[in-house]
Coordinates of C-alpha atoms in Angstrom, one line a residue:
M1 CA -27.7 7.5 29.2
K2 CA -28.2 3.8 28.0
T3 CA -31.0 3.2 25.5
I4 CA -33.6 0.7 26.1
K5 CA -31.9 -1.9 23.8
N6 CA -28.6 -1.5 25.7
I7 CA -30.3 -1.9 29.0
G8 CA -31.9 -5.0 27.8
K9 CA -28.7 -6.4 26.7
Q10 CA -27.1 -5.5 30.3
L11 CA -30.0 -7.1 32.0
V12 CA -29.5 -10.4 30.0
F13 CA -25.8 -10.2 31.0
V14 CA -26.7 -9.7 34.7
F15 CA -28.9 -12.7 34.8
G16 CA -26.4 -14.7 33.0
I17 CA -23.5 -13.7 35.5
N18 CA -25.8 -14.7 38.5
L19 CA -26.7 -18.0 36.9
I20 CA -23.1 -18.9 36.1
I21 CA -21.3 -17.4 39.1
S22 CA -24.0 -17.3 41.7
G23 CA -21.6 -18.8 44.3
C24 CA -19.4 -15.9 43.9
F25 CA -21.9 -13.3 44.9
K26 CA -24.0 -13.2 48.2
D27 CA -27.7 -13.3 47.5
D28 CA -30.2 -13.0 50.3
T29 CA -33.4 -13.0 48.3
T30 CA -35.0 -14.1 45.0
F31 CA -35.1 -12.6 41.7
A32 CA -38.9 -12.4 42.1
D33 CA -38.7 -10.0 45.0
K34 CA -35.4 -8.2 44.4
E35 CA -34.8 -5.4 41.8
V36 CA -31.3 -5.7 40.5
P37 CA -29.4 -2.4 40.1
L38 CA -28.0 -2.1 36.7
I39 CA -24.5 -0.9 36.1
E40 CA -24.1 1.7 33.2
M41 CA -21.1 3.3 31.8
N42 CA -20.0 5.8 29.2
A43 CA -18.9 3.8 26.1
D44 CA -18.9 6.5 23.4
K45 CA -15.4 5.9 22.6
T46 CA -13.8 2.5 22.4
E47 CA -10.8 3.1 20.4
F48 CA -7.8 5.1 21.1
N49 CA -4.6 6.0 19.2
I50 CA -1.5 6.9 21.2
G51 CA 2.3 7.1 20.4
I52 CA 4.7 4.6 21.6
G53 CA 5.6 5.1 25.2
D54 CA 2.5 7.2 25.9
Y55 CA -0.1 6.6 28.4
V56 CA -3.7 5.8 27.7
T57 CA -6.5 7.3 30.0
I58 CA -9.9 5.6 29.9
D59 CA -12.7 6.8 32.2
P60 CA -15.6 4.7 31.9
Q61 CA -17.7 6.8 34.2
A62 CA -19.5 4.0 35.7
S63 CA -22.7 4.3 37.7
Q64 CA -25.7 2.3 38.9
T65 CA -29.5 2.7 38.1
F66 CA -30.1 2.9 41.9
G67 CA -28.3 2.3 45.3
D68 CA -24.7 2.6 46.2
Q69 CA -23.2 -0.7 46.1
V70 CA -19.5 -0.9 45.7
L71 CA -18.2 -1.2 42.2
T72 CA -15.1 -3.4 41.5
F73 CA -13.1 -2.7 38.4
E74 CA -10.8 -5.1 36.4
W75 CA -8.8 -4.0 33.6
A76 CA -7.1 -6.8 31.5
L77 CA -5.0 -7.1 28.5
L78 CA -6.3 -9.6 26.0
D79 CA -3.7 -11.2 24.0
N80 CA -4.4 -14.6 22.1
D81 CA -7.2 -15.3 24.5
V82 CA -5.0 -14.9 27.4
L83 CA -6.1 -12.1 29.9
E84 CA -3.5 -10.1 31.9
V85 CA -4.8 -7.9 34.8
I86 CA -3.2 -4.5 34.5
S87 CA -5.3 -2.4 36.9
E88 CA -8.2 -2.4 39.4
E89 CA -8.6 1.4 39.6
A90 CA -11.9 3.0 38.3
V91 CA -9.8 5.1 35.7
L92 CA -7.2 3.2 33.6
N93 CA -3.9 5.1 33.1
Y94 CA -1.6 2.6 31.4
Q95 CA 1.7 3.1 29.4
F96 CA 2.1 1.1 26.2
I97 CA 5.8 0.6 24.9
G98 CA 4.8 -2.1 22.1
L99 CA 3.7 -1.0 18.8
G100 CA 0.6 -2.4 17.2
T101 CA -3.0 -3.0 18.3
H102 CA -3.7 -3.9 21.9
H103 CA -7.1 -5.2 23.1
I104 CA -8.3 -4.3 26.6
R105 CA -11.2 -5.8 28.6
L106 CA -12.9 -4.0 31.4
K107 CA -15.0 -6.0 33.8
I108 CA -17.3 -3.8 36.4
T109 CA -19.1 -5.8 39.0
N110 CA -21.3 -5.0 42.1
N111 CA -22.9 -7.7 44.5
D112 CA -25.5 -8.5 41.9
G113 CA -23.8 -8.9 38.6
G114 CA -21.6 -7.0 36.2
I115 CA -20.9 -5.7 32.7
I116 CA -17.9 -6.1 30.3
Q117 CA -16.7 -3.4 27.9
N118 CA -13.9 -3.9 25.3
Y119 CA -11.5 -1.4 24.1
T120 CA -8.9 -1.0 21.3
V121 CA -5.6 0.9 21.7
N122 CA -3.5 1.5 18.7
V123 CA 0.1 2.3 19.6
V124 CA 1.4 4.0 16.6
T125 CA 4.7 5.9 15.4
P126 CA 4.6 9.3 13.6
Y127 CA 5.3 7.2 10.6
Q128 CA 2.8 4.7 10.8
E129 CA 0.3 5.9 8.0
G130 CA 0.6 8.6 5.5
L131 CA 2.3 9.8 2.3
I132 CA 5.8 9.0 1.8
V133 CA 8.2 10.7 -0.9
L134 CA 11.6 9.4 -2.0
S135 CA 13.6 12.1 -3.6
T136 CA 17.1 12.7 -4.9
N137 CA 18.9 16.1 -5.6
E138 CA 21.3 16.9 -8.3
Q139 CA 24.3 16.0 -6.2
G140 CA 23.0 12.6 -5.7
K141 CA 21.8 13.1 -2.2
S142 CA 18.5 11.3 -1.3
D143 CA 16.1 11.5 1.5
L144 CA 12.6 10.8 2.7
S145 CA 9.7 13.1 3.2
F146 CA 6.6 12.3 5.2
L147 CA 3.0 13.5 5.6
K148 CA 1.4 12.0 8.6
T149 CA -2.3 10.9 8.6
L150 CA -3.7 12.5 11.7
T151 CA -5.4 10.3 14.1
P152 CA -9.0 11.2 15.4
E153 CA -7.6 12.4 18.5
E154 CA -5.2 14.8 16.6
E155 CA -8.0 15.9 14.5
E156 CA -10.1 16.7 17.5
E157 CA -7.2 18.9 19.0
G158 CA -7.2 20.9 15.7
L159 CA -3.8 19.9 14.6
E160 CA -2.9 20.4 11.0
S161 CA -0.8 17.8 9.1
A162 CA 2.4 19.1 7.3
F163 CA 5.1 17.2 5.5
E164 CA 8.4 16.5 7.6
T165 CA 11.4 16.5 5.4
G166 CA 14.7 15.0 5.9
V167 CA 13.3 12.0 7.6
F168 CA 15.8 9.4 6.7
S169 CA 18.8 11.6 7.5
R170 CA 17.4 12.6 10.8
I171 CA 16.4 9.3 12.1
N172 CA 19.4 7.4 10.6
S173 CA 22.1 10.0 11.3
A174 CA 24.9 7.4 11.0
Y175 CA 24.0 6.5 7.3
T176 CA 23.9 8.3 4.1
L177 CA 21.4 7.7 1.4
S178 CA 22.5 8.4 -2.1
E179 CA 21.3 8.1 -5.8
A180 CA 18.0 6.4 -4.6
V181 CA 15.8 5.4 -7.7
D182 CA 12.8 3.5 -6.4
M183 CA 11.2 2.0 -3.1
D184 CA 8.7 -0.9 -2.4
F185 CA 7.1 -1.8 0.9
T186 CA 5.6 -4.8 2.8
D187 CA 3.7 -4.4 6.1
E188 CA 7.1 -4.6 8.0
R189 CA 9.7 -3.3 5.8
I190 CA 10.5 -0.6 3.1
S191 CA 13.1 -1.5 0.5
I192 CA 15.0 1.4 -1.3
T193 CA 17.2 0.7 -4.4
T194 CA 19.9 2.9 -5.3
R195 CA 22.5 3.4 -7.9
D196 CA 25.2 4.1 -5.2
N197 CA 27.2 0.9 -5.7
G198 CA 24.0 -1.1 -6.2
T199 CA 23.1 -0.5 -2.5
I200 CA 19.7 -1.6 -1.3
W201 CA 18.4 -0.5 2.0
M202 CA 15.8 -2.2 4.2
L203 CA 14.0 0.0 6.7
D204 CA 11.5 -0.9 9.5
S205 CA 8.1 0.5 7.8
R206 CA 6.8 1.6 11.3
T207 CA 9.8 3.6 12.4
L208 CA 11.8 4.1 9.1
T209 CA 15.0 3.1 11.1
V210 CA 17.7 1.1 9.0
I211 CA 17.5 -2.6 9.4
D212 CA 20.1 -3.6 6.8
E213 CA 22.0 -2.2 3.9
Q214 CA 23.7 -4.4 1.2
A215 CA 25.9 -3.4 -1.9
Y216 CA 25.3 -5.7 -4.7
A217 CA 27.4 -4.0 -7.5
N218 CA 30.5 -5.9 -6.3
M219 CA 28.7 -9.1 -6.4
F220 CA 27.0 -8.7 -9.8
A221 CA 29.1 -6.6 -12.2
G222 CA 27.0 -4.0 -13.9
F223 CA 24.1 -4.2 -11.4
S224 CA 22.6 -0.7 -11.1
P225 CA 18.8 -0.6 -10.2
L226 CA 16.3 1.2 -12.4
K227 CA 13.0 0.0 -11.4
M228 CA 11.4 -2.4 -8.9
V229 CA 8.1 -4.3 -9.4
G230 CA 6.1 -6.8 -7.3
R231 CA 5.3 -4.9 -4.2
E232 CA 1.7 -6.2 -3.9
H233 CA 2.7 -9.6 -3.9
I234 CA 5.0 -9.4 -1.1
R235 CA 2.8 -7.2 0.8
D236 CA 1.0 -10.3 1.8
G237 CA 4.0 -11.3 3.7
A238 CA 5.2 -14.1 1.4
I239 CA 8.8 -15.1 1.6
G240 CA 8.8 -17.4 -1.3
D241 CA 11.6 -19.9 -2.4
R242 CA 14.9 -18.4 -3.3
Q243 CA 14.6 -20.0 -6.7
W244 CA 11.7 -17.8 -7.4
N245 CA 11.2 -14.1 -6.5
D246 CA 9.6 -11.8 -4.2
N247 CA 10.5 -8.8 -6.5
Y248 CA 12.1 -8.2 -9.7
I249 CA 14.5 -5.2 -10.3
L250 CA 15.4 -4.0 -13.8
S251 CA 19.0 -3.0 -13.9
S252 CA 20.6 -0.6 -16.3
D253 CA 22.8 -3.4 -17.8
G254 CA 19.7 -5.0 -19.3
R255 CA 19.2 -7.7 -16.9
V256 CA 16.5 -8.6 -14.4
Y257 CA 17.2 -9.8 -10.9
G258 CA 15.3 -11.3 -8.4
Y259 CA 14.9 -9.7 -4.8
S260 CA 14.0 -11.1 -1.5
S261 CA 12.3 -8.3 0.7
S262 CA 12.4 -10.7 3.6
F263 CA 16.4 -11.2 3.6
N264 CA 17.2 -7.8 1.6
E265 CA 18.9 -10.2 -1.0
V266 CA 19.4 -9.9 -4.6
F267 CA 20.0 -12.9 -6.8
E268 CA 20.1 -14.1 -10.4
T269 CA 16.6 -15.3 -11.2
V270 CA 16.3 -18.7 -12.8
R271 CA 13.4 -17.7 -14.8
L272 CA 15.1 -15.3 -17.3
E273 CA 18.0 -15.9 -19.6
S274 CA 21.0 -13.8 -18.5
S275 CA 22.1 -13.2 -22.0
V276 CA 19.0 -11.2 -22.8
N277 CA 18.8 -7.4 -22.7
Y278 CA 15.5 -6.6 -21.1
S279 CA 14.1 -3.0 -21.3
I280 CA 10.8 -3.1 -19.5
V281 CA 9.5 -4.7 -16.3
H282 CA 5.9 -4.3 -15.4
G283 CA 4.1 -5.4 -12.4
H284 CA 0.2 -5.2 -12.1
E285 CA -1.5 -5.5 -8.7
Y286 CA -5.2 -6.7 -8.6
N287 CA -7.3 -7.3 -5.6
I288 CA -9.6 -10.3 -6.5
F289 CA -12.4 -8.9 -4.2
F290 CA -12.0 -5.3 -5.3
G291 CA -15.4 -3.6 -5.1
Q292 CA -16.8 -6.2 -2.8
E293 CA -17.4 -6.2 0.9
K294 CA -14.5 -8.7 1.6
E295 CA -11.0 -8.5 3.0
P296 CA -8.6 -7.5 0.2
A297 CA -6.6 -10.4 -1.4
Y298 CA -3.8 -9.1 -3.4
Y299 CA -1.9 -10.6 -6.3
C300 CA 0.6 -9.3 -8.7
R301 CA 1.3 -10.4 -12.3
L302 CA 4.9 -9.9 -13.4
Y303 CA 6.3 -9.4 -16.7
A304 CA 9.4 -8.4 -18.5
A305 CA 10.1 -7.4 -22.3
D306 CA 13.0 -7.7 -24.5
T307 CA 12.2 -4.8 -27.0
E308 CA 15.4 -5.7 -29.1
N309 CA 14.1 -9.1 -30.0
D310 CA 10.4 -8.3 -29.3
V311 CA 9.7 -11.0 -26.8
V312 CA 7.5 -10.7 -23.7
Y313 CA 8.0 -12.8 -20.8
Y314 CA 5.3 -13.9 -18.0
L315 CA 7.1 -14.3 -14.8
A316 CA 3.9 -15.2 -13.0
E317 CA 4.1 -15.0 -8.9
S318 CA 6.6 -15.9 -6.5
G319 CA 7.0 -19.7 -6.2
Y320 CA 4.6 -20.2 -9.1
T321 CA 5.7 -22.2 -12.1
G322 CA 3.5 -20.6 -15.0
Y323 CA 6.5 -18.9 -16.5
N324 CA 6.4 -18.6 -20.3
N325 CA 7.0 -16.3 -23.1
S326 CA 5.6 -15.0 -26.6
G327 CA 8.5 -16.5 -28.5
A328 CA 8.7 -15.0 -32.0
L329 CA 5.1 -13.9 -32.1
F330 CA 5.8 -10.2 -32.6
G331 CA 8.9 -10.7 -34.7
N332 CA 6.9 -12.8 -37.0
A333 CA 4.1 -10.3 -37.3
G334 CA 6.5 -7.4 -38.0
I335 CA 5.7 -5.5 -34.8
D336 CA 8.2 -3.6 -32.6
I337 CA 7.2 -3.6 -29.0
V338 CA 6.8 -0.3 -27.5
N339 CA 5.3 -0.9 -24.0
M340 CA 2.7 -3.0 -22.1
V341 CA 0.1 -2.8 -19.4
C342 CA -1.9 -5.3 -17.8
K343 CA -5.7 -5.3 -16.6
D344 CA -6.1 -8.0 -14.2
T345 CA -8.9 -8.7 -11.6
G346 CA -8.9 -12.4 -11.9
G347 CA -11.5 -12.4 -14.6
S348 CA -11.7 -14.3 -17.7
Y349 CA -11.6 -11.2 -19.9
D350 CA -8.5 -9.6 -18.6
N351 CA -5.6 -9.1 -20.7
L352 CA -1.9 -7.9 -20.9
F353 CA -2.1 -5.1 -23.5
V354 CA 0.9 -4.8 -25.7
V355 CA 1.5 -1.5 -27.5
G356 CA 3.6 -2.0 -30.8
R357 CA 4.6 -0.2 -34.1
G358 CA 4.6 -1.8 -37.4
K359 CA 8.2 -2.2 -38.9
G360 CA 9.6 -0.8 -42.1
A361 CA 6.9 0.3 -44.6
N362 CA 4.3 -0.5 -42.0
S363 CA 5.7 1.9 -39.5
S364 CA 2.6 4.2 -39.5
Q365 CA 0.6 1.4 -38.1
V366 CA -0.2 1.2 -34.3
Y367 CA -0.9 -2.2 -32.9
V368 CA -2.7 -3.0 -29.6
I369 CA -2.5 -6.8 -29.0
M370 CA -4.4 -8.4 -26.1
L371 CA -2.5 -11.4 -24.6
Q372 CA -4.0 -13.7 -22.2
Y373 CA -2.7 -12.3 -18.9
S374 CA -0.9 -15.6 -18.1
Y375 CA -0.1 -17.0 -21.3
M376 CA 2.0 -14.8 -23.6
S377 CA 1.6 -16.8 -26.8
K378 CA -2.1 -16.7 -26.7
I379 CA -3.8 -13.7 -28.6
N380 CA -7.2 -12.8 -27.2
G381 CA -7.6 -10.1 -29.8
Y382 CA -6.1 -7.0 -31.4
Y383 CA -6.7 -3.7 -33.1
T384 CA -4.6 -1.4 -35.3
Y385 CA -5.0 2.3 -36.3
E386 CA -2.8 4.6 -38.4
Q387 CA -0.7 7.3 -36.6
T388 CA 2.3 8.9 -38.3
E389 CA 3.1 11.1 -35.4
A390 CA 5.0 10.0 -32.3
L391 CA 3.2 8.2 -29.6
S392 CA 2.7 9.7 -26.3
I393 CA 4.5 6.7 -24.8
D394 CA 7.8 4.9 -25.1
E395 CA 9.4 1.9 -23.5
N396 CA 10.3 4.2 -20.5
T397 CA 6.7 5.3 -19.8
D398 CA 5.2 3.7 -16.6
L399 CA 1.6 2.6 -17.7
K400 CA -0.6 2.1 -14.6
Y401 CA -4.0 0.5 -14.7
N402 CA -6.7 1.9 -12.6
L403 CA -9.3 -0.8 -11.6
K404 CA -11.8 1.6 -10.2
Y405 CA -12.3 3.6 -13.5
N406 CA -11.0 1.0 -16.1
R407 CA -8.5 3.5 -17.3
V408 CA -4.7 3.6 -17.8
Y409 CA -2.9 6.6 -16.6
Y410 CA 0.6 7.6 -17.3
F411 CA 2.7 10.9 -17.6
N412 CA 5.1 12.5 -20.0
D413 CA 7.0 15.6 -19.1
N414 CA 4.3 17.9 -17.5
K415 CA 1.2 16.1 -18.9
V416 CA -0.9 13.3 -17.6
Y417 CA -2.7 11.0 -20.1
Q418 CA -5.7 8.7 -19.7
W419 CA -6.4 5.7 -22.1
Y420 CA -9.5 3.5 -22.0
A421 CA -8.1 -0.1 -22.5
T422 CA -10.5 -2.8 -22.3
E423 CA -11.3 -5.9 -24.4
N424 CA -13.9 -4.1 -26.5
A425 CA -13.0 -0.4 -26.4
E426 CA -10.6 -0.5 -29.3
E427 CA -9.4 3.1 -28.3
P428 CA -6.2 4.6 -29.8
L429 CA -3.6 6.0 -27.3
P430 CA -4.1 9.6 -26.6
M431 CA -2.1 11.9 -28.7
P432 CA 0.7 14.0 -27.2
D433 CA -1.5 17.0 -26.9
D434 CA -4.6 15.0 -25.6
S435 CA -3.8 15.2 -21.9
V436 CA -6.2 15.2 -19.0
I437 CA -3.8 17.2 -16.8
D438 CA -1.5 19.8 -18.0
L439 CA 0.8 21.5 -15.5
D440 CA 2.6 24.7 -16.1
A441 CA 5.6 25.0 -18.4
G442 CA 8.9 24.3 -16.7
L443 CA 7.3 21.6 -14.2
E444 CA 8.1 18.1 -14.6
I445 CA 6.1 15.1 -13.5
T446 CA 8.5 12.4 -12.0
C447 CA 6.1 9.7 -10.5
L448 CA 2.6 8.7 -10.3
E449 CA 0.8 6.5 -8.0
Y450 CA -2.9 5.9 -6.8
S451 CA -4.4 5.7 -3.4
D452 CA -5.4 2.2 -2.3
D453 CA -9.1 2.7 -3.3
Y454 CA -8.0 4.1 -6.7
S455 CA -9.9 7.4 -6.2
L456 CA -6.9 9.7 -5.8
M457 CA -3.9 10.2 -8.0
Y458 CA -0.4 11.2 -6.4
L459 CA 1.9 13.0 -8.7
G460 CA 5.4 13.7 -7.7
V461 CA 6.4 17.0 -9.4
N462 CA 9.7 18.7 -9.9
N463 CA 9.8 22.5 -9.9
P464 CA 13.5 23.8 -10.5
A465 CA 12.3 27.3 -9.7
L466 CA 12.1 26.2 -5.9
G467 CA 15.8 25.5 -5.7
E468 CA 17.3 22.4 -4.1
M469 CA 13.8 21.6 -2.5
S470 CA 12.2 21.4 -5.9
G471 CA 10.0 18.4 -5.3
C472 CA 6.3 19.0 -4.9
L473 CA 3.3 16.6 -4.4
Y474 CA 0.0 17.3 -6.3
V475 CA -3.1 15.2 -5.4
Y476 CA -5.9 14.9 -7.9
D477 CA -9.4 13.4 -7.5
I478 CA -9.4 11.0 -10.5
Q479 CA -13.1 11.2 -11.2
S480 CA -13.4 14.9 -11.6
M481 CA -9.5 15.4 -12.5
Q482 CA -9.5 18.3 -9.8
L483 CA -6.6 19.2 -7.9
V484 CA -7.5 18.6 -4.3
E485 CA -4.0 19.1 -2.5
Q486 CA -0.8 20.7 -3.5
Y487 CA 2.3 20.7 -1.4
D488 CA 5.2 22.6 -2.8
G489 CA 9.0 22.4 -1.7
I490 CA 8.6 19.4 0.3
A491 CA 11.3 17.2 -1.1
Y492 CA 14.3 17.0 -3.6
K493 CA 13.3 15.8 -6.9
P494 CA 10.8 13.1 -6.3
T495 CA 11.6 9.5 -7.6
N496 CA 8.7 7.7 -6.0
V497 CA 5.6 8.3 -3.8
F498 CA 3.0 6.0 -2.2
Y499 CA 0.5 6.0 0.7
K500 CA 2.0 4.0 3.4
T501 CA -0.7 2.0 5.5
K502 CA -0.5 0.6 8.9

C-alpha cells in the first residue's frame, strides 16, 4: 500500500503526463469533474543480483485505486540515456548475458496517466566479490582459493558461503601456475607474479580466466619477482606513460622494475639506477576522502630503499616527476636503515617513517626519522631510544599503516604487532614479546591485509599439521583484536590475500 507521500508524488506525475502528452490519451471530461484512477505498484525491491546468463523476473504487481482500465506495460533497458524496449508483458522475464550493472525503466500507463519505476540488475560471476587467497605448496604448485560474498538473494535463500579451492587450475585447465609469490589487482585485471621463469599472469578480475602470460627472465637476466607495490594507484584505471610505471616489482637480483598492468609488461624503470641493489619497496595507499562522505579518491606513494648504502628513493606516482632521494643523509648520520612505512592522507603532517640502527659504538640506539612523504632529504622530525635487544622488524617485514586507527601492523612468525606511529607519539617499536596477536606454536603468519574500511585484518596462516592444504585464513576485528572468522585448510601455504571488490 502506498503512503500518502508516495500517492502525492504519483498524483503530480499523473497531472504532468496529462499536460505533456494529453494528445496521446483520450479525455472526455475535465479534471474538475473527473476523478483520476492512480496506478499503484509494489516497489519494495528495486535491485537484483543474478548470475551471467540467468533470467531476472520482476513482478511489479500493479493495480489501480479504482476502476478497471487496461494497463499498458513497457520495460526498457537504459544505456547512456538510450532506451531499448525489451518487453511489454506485465511481468518481466529477461535473460542477461553481459556482466555489469544494468538499468531498467518500467512505464505503466492507463487512459489517464502513468507511473515510472527504475530497477537495477547486477549481473555477476561467482568471483565478482569476496576474499581471494594466492598460495603455493612445497613442490611449487600454486593456485587460488575464493570465498564468495553472498548476494542479498542468496542470503534470503539461507545459503552459506564456503571457500572454493583450486579455482585457477579448474577454470584455466590448460595452464599451470607455479611458484607464485604475489598478486595485485585493478577493477578489470588481476596480476600474479611468479618465480617460474619470471612469469607474470594477467587474469580477468571478474571471471579469473587467463588473459595473458609472459615470461620475463629471458628478457631481463636475473629477474625473479619478490614483491609488487602500487595496486591502489592502478586501481583507478590509469595506464600511465611507459617511461613511468603503474607498479613496481622488487626482484631477487636487487633491482626494481616497472610493470604496466594494462599491457602485462615489465620494463626497466628510468627512475632508478640499474647498478643499485635495492632491498625494500614500499607502497602506501591513501584515500584523500577517507572518513568523509565522498567517493574514494585513491593514491599511492611509492618508495624504494638501498640498505647497503642507506639511501631512500621516492618514486612518486605513475607519470609524476617528483622523483628524488635522501642522498647521503643516513650515511652521514651514521644510521643503518632497517625498514620504512608511510602515513599519508594528503595532509601536511604526514610522513615517511624510516626506522634505523646506529652504527658501530652507537648500535644500541634505535632511530625513527620522519621524512616529508614526498621529499626524502627533508626531515620533519625524529626521535631515538636505546634498545640492545633485537628489533621485532627487519628489512623483510611488511609494515602496513592503518588509517582508521593510526596504527602500523606487521607480523613476525606467529605474532602480530601494533605500533603507534604519528608525528607526536615518539613511541618505540614493540619488543619481540609485545604482540597483540599470538597464535599457537607451530603456526606461521605468511601475509596480512586490511578490509577496504580498515576495520578487519586478514591473516594468511600456514599450519603444517594440516598437510598439503596447510593454508588458513584468520579474520580479526582490529578495534577489539578478537577473532571473528577462521577458515582452516582452504589453500596451500598462503602468499597473499585481499578482499576483491566488484
